CSV table of C-alpha atoms in Angstrom, one decimal:
chain,number,residue,atom,x,y,z
A,267,PHE,CA,2.9,23.4,-5.6
A,268,LEU,CA,2.7,19.8,-6.6
A,269,ARG,CA,5.5,19.8,-9.2
A,270,GLU,CA,7.7,22.0,-7.1
A,271,ASN,CA,7.4,19.8,-4.0
A,272,PHE,CA,7.4,16.4,-5.5
A,273,VAL,CA,8.5,15.8,-9.0
A,274,ASP,CA,11.8,17.8,-8.8
A,275,VAL,CA,12.7,16.3,-5.4
A,276,CYS,CA,12.0,12.7,-6.3
A,277,LYS,CA,14.2,11.9,-9.2
A,278,HIS,CA,16.7,9.8,-7.3
A,279,ASP,CA,14.6,6.6,-6.7
A,280,MET,CA,11.7,5.1,-8.6
A,281,LEU,CA,10.1,3.6,-5.5
A,282,THR,CA,10.2,6.9,-3.6
A,283,ARG,CA,8.9,8.7,-6.7
A,284,SER,CA,6.0,6.2,-6.8
A,285,ILE,CA,5.2,7.0,-3.1
A,286,CYS,CA,5.2,10.7,-4.0
A,287,TYR,CA,3.0,10.1,-7.0
A,288,THR,CA,0.5,8.5,-4.6
A,289,ALA,CA,0.8,11.5,-2.3
A,290,ARG,CA,0.1,13.9,-5.2
A,291,SER,CA,-3.0,11.8,-6.1
A,292,MET,CA,-4.2,11.8,-2.5
A,293,LEU,CA,-3.6,15.6,-2.2
A,294,ARG,CA,-5.7,16.1,-5.4
A,295,ALA,CA,-8.4,14.0,-3.9
A,296,ARG,CA,-8.2,16.1,-0.7
A,297,HIS,CA,-7.3,13.0,1.4
A,298,LEU,CA,-4.2,14.9,2.6
A,299,THR,CA,-3.7,18.6,3.4
A,300,GLN,CA,-0.8,20.6,1.9
A,301,ALA,CA,0.6,21.0,5.4
A,302,HIS,CA,0.6,17.2,6.0
A,303,VAL,CA,2.2,16.5,2.7
A,304,ILE,CA,5.0,19.2,3.2
A,305,ALA,CA,5.6,17.7,6.7
A,306,THR,CA,6.0,14.1,5.5
A,307,ARG,CA,7.6,14.9,2.2
A,308,ARG,CA,11.1,14.9,3.7
A,309,THR,CA,10.7,11.4,5.0
A,310,TRP,CA,9.5,10.0,1.6
A,311,CYS,CA,11.7,12.0,-0.7
A,312,THR,CA,15.0,12.4,1.1
A,313,ALA,CA,15.5,8.8,2.2
A,314,GLY,CA,17.9,8.1,-0.7
A,315,PRO,CA,17.8,5.2,-3.1
A,316,SER,CA,16.4,2.0,-1.8
A,317,SER,CA,18.9,-0.8,-2.4
A,318,SER,CA,16.9,-3.6,-0.9
A,319,VAL,CA,14.1,-3.5,-3.5
A,320,GLU,CA,14.4,-6.2,-6.2
A,321,SER,CA,13.8,-4.9,-9.6
A,322,ILE,CA,13.6,-6.0,-13.3
A,323,SER,CA,14.3,-4.2,-16.6
A,324,MET,CA,11.3,-3.8,-18.9
A,325,THR,CA,10.3,-1.7,-21.9
A,326,PHE,CA,7.2,0.3,-22.7
A,327,VAL,CA,6.5,1.0,-26.3
A,328,ASP,CA,4.5,4.1,-26.8
A,329,GLU,CA,3.7,5.3,-30.4
A,330,GLY,CA,6.7,3.3,-31.6
A,331,GLU,CA,9.1,4.9,-29.1
A,332,GLU,CA,10.7,2.4,-26.7
A,333,VAL,CA,11.2,3.5,-23.1
A,334,ASN,CA,13.4,1.3,-21.0
A,335,VAL,CA,12.7,1.3,-17.3
A,336,THR,CA,13.6,-0.4,-14.1
A,337,ALA,CA,10.6,-1.9,-12.3
A,338,PRO,CA,10.4,-2.8,-8.7
A,339,VAL,CA,9.0,-6.3,-8.0
A,340,GLY,CA,5.5,-6.0,-6.6
A,341,LYS,CA,4.5,-2.9,-8.4
A,342,THR,CA,1.9,-2.9,-11.1
A,343,LEU,CA,2.7,-2.0,-14.7
A,344,LEU,CA,0.5,1.1,-14.3
A,345,GLU,CA,2.5,2.2,-11.2
A,346,VAL,CA,5.8,1.6,-13.0
A,347,ALA,CA,4.7,3.6,-16.1
A,348,GLN,CA,3.5,6.6,-14.1
A,349,ALA,CA,6.6,6.6,-11.9
A,350,ASN,CA,8.7,6.8,-15.1
A,351,ASP,CA,6.7,9.4,-16.9
A,352,VAL,CA,5.3,7.0,-19.4
A,353,TYR,CA,1.8,8.0,-20.4
A,354,LEU,CA,-0.4,5.2,-19.3
A,355,GLU,CA,-3.5,7.0,-18.2
A,356,GLY,CA,-5.1,4.8,-15.5
A,357,ALA,CA,-8.1,7.2,-15.1
A,358,CYS,CA,-9.6,5.1,-12.3
A,359,ASP,CA,-6.3,5.0,-10.3
A,360,GLY,CA,-6.0,1.3,-10.7
A,361,SER,CA,-9.4,0.3,-9.3
A,362,MET,CA,-10.3,-1.6,-12.5
A,363,ALA,CA,-13.2,0.7,-13.3
A,364,CYS,CA,-11.9,1.7,-16.8
A,365,SER,CA,-9.7,0.4,-19.5
A,366,THR,CA,-7.3,3.3,-19.9
A,367,CYS,CA,-4.3,1.3,-18.6
A,368,HIS,CA,-4.7,-1.3,-21.4
A,369,VAL,CA,-1.4,-2.8,-22.6
A,370,VAL,CA,-0.6,-5.4,-25.2
A,371,LEU,CA,2.0,-8.0,-24.3
A,372,GLU,CA,4.0,-10.5,-26.2
A,373,GLN,CA,2.5,-14.0,-26.2
A,374,HIS,CA,5.3,-15.6,-24.2
A,375,VAL,CA,4.9,-12.9,-21.5
A,376,TYR,CA,1.0,-13.2,-21.5
A,377,ASP,CA,1.4,-17.0,-21.0
A,378,LYS,CA,3.5,-16.5,-17.8
A,379,LEU,CA,0.7,-14.4,-16.1
A,380,PRO,CA,-2.3,-15.7,-14.2
A,381,PRO,CA,-5.4,-15.6,-16.4
A,382,PRO,CA,-7.5,-12.4,-16.2
A,383,ASP,CA,-10.6,-12.6,-14.0
A,384,GLU,CA,-14.1,-11.9,-15.2
A,385,GLU,CA,-14.0,-8.3,-14.0
A,386,GLU,CA,-10.8,-7.6,-15.9
A,387,LEU,CA,-12.2,-9.3,-19.0
A,388,ASP,CA,-15.3,-7.1,-18.8
A,389,MET,CA,-13.1,-4.0,-18.7
A,390,LEU,CA,-10.9,-5.3,-21.5
A,391,ASP,CA,-14.1,-5.6,-23.7
A,392,LEU,CA,-14.2,-1.8,-23.6
A,393,ALA,CA,-10.6,-1.3,-24.5
A,394,PHE,CA,-9.3,0.3,-27.7
A,395,ASP,CA,-7.4,-2.0,-30.1
A,396,LEU,CA,-8.1,-5.1,-28.1
A,397,THR,CA,-5.8,-8.1,-28.9
A,398,ASP,CA,-5.6,-11.7,-27.7
A,399,THR,CA,-2.7,-10.7,-25.4
A,400,SER,CA,-4.3,-7.5,-24.0
A,401,ARG,CA,-4.3,-6.9,-20.2
A,402,LEU,CA,-4.9,-4.1,-17.9
A,403,GLY,CA,-1.7,-2.6,-16.6
A,404,CYS,CA,-3.2,-2.1,-13.1
A,405,GLN,CA,-3.7,-5.9,-12.8
A,406,ILE,CA,-0.1,-7.0,-13.8
A,407,LYS,CA,2.2,-7.2,-10.8
A,408,VAL,CA,5.9,-7.1,-11.6
A,409,THR,CA,7.6,-10.4,-10.8
A,410,PRO,CA,11.2,-11.6,-11.4
A,411,ASP,CA,10.2,-13.9,-14.2
A,412,LEU,CA,8.9,-10.9,-16.3
A,413,GLU,CA,12.5,-9.7,-16.8
A,414,GLY,CA,12.7,-8.1,-20.3
A,415,LEU,CA,8.9,-7.6,-20.6
A,416,ARG,CA,7.7,-5.4,-23.5
A,417,ALA,CA,4.4,-3.7,-23.0
A,418,VAL,CA,2.9,-1.9,-26.0
A,419,ILE,CA,0.6,1.0,-25.2
A,420,PRO,CA,-2.2,1.2,-27.8
A,421,SER,CA,-2.6,4.4,-29.7
A,422,GLY,CA,-5.9,5.3,-28.1
A,423,THR,CA,-8.0,4.7,-25.1
A,424,ALA,CA,-11.7,4.2,-24.5
A,425,ASP,CA,-12.9,5.6,-21.1
A,426,VAL,CA,-16.6,4.8,-20.7
A,427,ARG,CA,-16.8,5.4,-17.0
């Protein structure tokens, strides 16, 4: 049901795909019924590409493979990865209760970001392959000054929830 009604329909626009990904998550968590999702799917998935959303180009590096994506400003790196079928787990759905969306950034990109807060640092302490430029993808919002960002996904995750 989920793949048939969302993934195949939502290939035209990353923002709409992201909304549909959220709907799939809500359906799995039983916050929406199948009937409600089917009724609202047309609005979300057939609206066509959104031209008013500002976006940047960025790259995820997963096991040495580079995946170039377009990221809407305001989305998190976790949302962008999942909307583009890049495997960045995010087991806690971005609630900062795990470290499975851990990414490693280049120093110049890391320096542009606001410093991580205590809660993020606590979660990063549990991350696999922690570096000085590690951050949680759920905490990094895409901004125009992050154009060209490269986010390396570590080879493993540590989920101690």
